[in-house]
Coordinates of C-alpha atoms in Angstrom, one line a residue:
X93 CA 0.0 0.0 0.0
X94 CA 0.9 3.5 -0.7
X95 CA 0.5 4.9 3.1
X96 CA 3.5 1.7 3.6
X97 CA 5.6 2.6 0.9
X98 CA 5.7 6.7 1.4
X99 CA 6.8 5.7 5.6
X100 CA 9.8 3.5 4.0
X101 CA 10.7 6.3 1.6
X102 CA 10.4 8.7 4.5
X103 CA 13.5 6.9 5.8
X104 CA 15.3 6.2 3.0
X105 CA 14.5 2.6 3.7
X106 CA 13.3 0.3 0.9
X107 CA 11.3 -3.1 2.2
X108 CA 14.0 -5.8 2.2
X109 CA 13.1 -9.4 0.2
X110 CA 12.6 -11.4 3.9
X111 CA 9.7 -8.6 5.0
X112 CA 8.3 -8.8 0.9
X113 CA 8.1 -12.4 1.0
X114 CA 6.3 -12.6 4.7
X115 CA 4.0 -10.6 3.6
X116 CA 3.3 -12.4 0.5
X117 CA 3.3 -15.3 2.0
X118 CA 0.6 -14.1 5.0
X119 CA -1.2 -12.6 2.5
X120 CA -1.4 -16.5 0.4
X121 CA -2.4 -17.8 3.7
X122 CA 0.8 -19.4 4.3
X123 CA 2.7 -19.8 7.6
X124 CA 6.3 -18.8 8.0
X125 CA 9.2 -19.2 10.1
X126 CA 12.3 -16.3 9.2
X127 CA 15.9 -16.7 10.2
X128 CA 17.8 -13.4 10.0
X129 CA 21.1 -12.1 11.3
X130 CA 20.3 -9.2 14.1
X131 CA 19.2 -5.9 12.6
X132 CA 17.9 -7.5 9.4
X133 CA 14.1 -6.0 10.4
X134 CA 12.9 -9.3 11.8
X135 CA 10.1 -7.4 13.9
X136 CA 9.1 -5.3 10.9
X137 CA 8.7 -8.5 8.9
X138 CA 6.7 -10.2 10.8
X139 CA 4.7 -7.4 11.8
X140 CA 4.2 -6.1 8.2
X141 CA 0.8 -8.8 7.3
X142 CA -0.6 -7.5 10.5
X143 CA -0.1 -3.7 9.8
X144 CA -1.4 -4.1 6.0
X145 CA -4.1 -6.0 6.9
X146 CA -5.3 -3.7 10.1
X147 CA -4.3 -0.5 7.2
X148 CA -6.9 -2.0 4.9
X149 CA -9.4 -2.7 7.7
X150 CA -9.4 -6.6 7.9
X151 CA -10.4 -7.8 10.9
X152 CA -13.5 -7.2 13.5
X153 CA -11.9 -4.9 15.8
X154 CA -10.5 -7.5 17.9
X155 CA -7.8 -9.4 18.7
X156 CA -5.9 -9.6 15.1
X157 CA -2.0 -10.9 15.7
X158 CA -0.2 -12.8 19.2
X159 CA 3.3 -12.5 19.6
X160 CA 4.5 -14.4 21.7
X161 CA 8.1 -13.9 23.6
X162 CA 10.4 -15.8 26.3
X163 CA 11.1 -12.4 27.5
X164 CA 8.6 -10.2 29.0
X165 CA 11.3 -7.4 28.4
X166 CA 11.4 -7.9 24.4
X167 CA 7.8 -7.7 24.6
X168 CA 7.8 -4.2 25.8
X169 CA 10.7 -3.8 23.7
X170 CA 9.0 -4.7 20.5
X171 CA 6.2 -2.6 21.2
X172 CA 8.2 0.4 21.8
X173 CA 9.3 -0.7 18.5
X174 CA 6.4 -0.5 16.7
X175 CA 4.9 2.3 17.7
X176 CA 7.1 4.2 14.7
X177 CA 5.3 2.8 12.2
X178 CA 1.6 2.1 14.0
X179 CA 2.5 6.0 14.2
X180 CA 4.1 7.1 11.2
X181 CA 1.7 5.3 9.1
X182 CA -1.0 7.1 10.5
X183 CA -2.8 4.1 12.2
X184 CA -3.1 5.0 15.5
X185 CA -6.8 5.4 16.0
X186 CA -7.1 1.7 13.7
X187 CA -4.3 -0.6 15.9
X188 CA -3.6 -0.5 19.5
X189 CA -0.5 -2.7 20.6
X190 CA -0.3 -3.6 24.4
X191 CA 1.8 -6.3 26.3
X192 CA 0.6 -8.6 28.9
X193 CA 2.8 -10.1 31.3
X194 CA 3.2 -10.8 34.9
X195 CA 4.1 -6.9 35.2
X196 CA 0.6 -6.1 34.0
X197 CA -1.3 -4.4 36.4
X198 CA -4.8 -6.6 36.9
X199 CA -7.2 -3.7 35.8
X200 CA -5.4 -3.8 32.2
X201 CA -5.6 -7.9 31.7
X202 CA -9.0 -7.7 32.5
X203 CA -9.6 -4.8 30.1
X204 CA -7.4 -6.7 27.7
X205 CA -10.1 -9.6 27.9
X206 CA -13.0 -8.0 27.2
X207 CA -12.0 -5.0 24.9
X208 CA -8.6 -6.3 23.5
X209 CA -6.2 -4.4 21.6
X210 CA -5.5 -5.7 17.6
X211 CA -1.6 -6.8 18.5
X212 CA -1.1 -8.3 21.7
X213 CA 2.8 -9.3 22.8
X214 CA 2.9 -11.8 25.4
X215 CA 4.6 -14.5 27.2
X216 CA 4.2 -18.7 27.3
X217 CA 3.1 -18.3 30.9
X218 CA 0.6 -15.4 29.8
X219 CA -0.8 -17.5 26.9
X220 CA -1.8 -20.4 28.9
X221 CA -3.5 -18.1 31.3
X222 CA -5.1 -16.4 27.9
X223 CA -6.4 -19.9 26.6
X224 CA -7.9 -21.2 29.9
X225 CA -9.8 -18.5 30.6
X226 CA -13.3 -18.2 30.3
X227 CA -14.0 -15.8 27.7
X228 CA -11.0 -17.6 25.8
X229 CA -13.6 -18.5 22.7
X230 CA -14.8 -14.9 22.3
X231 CA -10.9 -13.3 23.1
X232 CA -9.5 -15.3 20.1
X233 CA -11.8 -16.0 17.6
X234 CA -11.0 -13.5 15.6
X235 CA -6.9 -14.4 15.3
X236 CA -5.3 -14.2 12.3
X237 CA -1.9 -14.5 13.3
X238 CA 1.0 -15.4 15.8
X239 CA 4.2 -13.9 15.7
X240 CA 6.9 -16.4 17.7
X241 CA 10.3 -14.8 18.3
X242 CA 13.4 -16.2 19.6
X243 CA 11.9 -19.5 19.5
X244 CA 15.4 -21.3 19.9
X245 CA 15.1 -20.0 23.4
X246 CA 12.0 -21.8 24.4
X247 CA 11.4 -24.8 22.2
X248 CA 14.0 -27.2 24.6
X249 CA 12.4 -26.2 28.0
X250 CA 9.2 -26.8 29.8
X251 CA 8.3 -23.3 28.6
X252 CA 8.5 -24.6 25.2
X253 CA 6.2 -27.8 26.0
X254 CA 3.9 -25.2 27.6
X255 CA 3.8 -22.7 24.5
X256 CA 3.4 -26.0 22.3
X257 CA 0.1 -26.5 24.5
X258 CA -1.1 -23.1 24.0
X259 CA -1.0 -23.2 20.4
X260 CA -3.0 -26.2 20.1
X261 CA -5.4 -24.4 21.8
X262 CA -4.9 -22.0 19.7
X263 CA -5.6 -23.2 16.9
X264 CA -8.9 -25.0 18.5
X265 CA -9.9 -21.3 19.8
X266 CA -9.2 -19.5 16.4
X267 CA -11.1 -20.9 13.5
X268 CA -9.2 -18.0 11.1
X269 CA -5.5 -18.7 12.4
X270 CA -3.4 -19.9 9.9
X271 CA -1.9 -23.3 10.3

């Protein structure tokens, strides 16, 4: 979209092959999985389907795209991170990113629940609260995607085992996710 390719010009950015083919490859209905070196624009990449698809005003308002870190720090990072181009795109009143983690301050995961923002960023232990809760049907049944970063760093521990679980739910909870 134009609003996308005027906020790379802006920086004198052009989108890079890994973030055109993610894209392309949401957009087919295709999952993913992107190795890159540090500083390659990972986070933009994976974020990209999302923004577009928010941009063009897919989705019901709801709960759109999970990411889903072993570091409750990235999170917050991450959406620092994406608040230039939420912002620069001119999409703030469209997307709201948040993060929910053990830090998250009980008023805010229950808003969260019933009035959730389109990009969540989260933890294992967060997700498998998310799934078993009770409004878990209505929370994610609008989910079009799941963003998993630094996966390396989970998939050999009992965190790993327990995001493995949460996905299946997932994927029982979501009827649009992709598989």
């Amino acid at each position: 979209p134009a609003a996308f390719a005027d906020w790379f010009a802006a920086r004198g950015w052009a989108p890079r092959p890994h973030q055109l083919a993610l894209l392309a490859a949401a957009q087919a209905g295709r999952s993913a999985l992107l190795v890159a070196p540090t500083g390659a624009g990972k986070t933009l990449a994976g974020f990209l389907p999302t923004l577009v698809e928010l941009a063009e005003g897919d989705g019901k308002g709801g709960l759109h795209t999970l990411y889903i870190s072993p570091l409750k720090a990235l999170a917050v990072d991450i959406a620092r991170n994406l608040e230039a181009p939420v912002s620069g795109i001119g999409l703030e009143a469209k997307i709201r990113v948040e993060t929910r983690t053990g830090d998250t301050p009980s008023h805010k995961r229950t808003r969260q629940v019933s009035r959730p923002p389109q990009i969540l960023l989260t933890t294992p232990e967060q997700l498998a609260l998310l799934v078993a809760h009770r409004e878990a049907a209505e929370l994610f049944s609008g989910l079009k995607r799941v963003v998993l970063d630094e996966l390396h760093a989970l998939v050999t521990s009992k965190r790993g085992d327990l995001l493995s679980l949460g996905l299946a739910r997932l994927h029982r909870l979501a009827p649009g996710l992709a598989a």
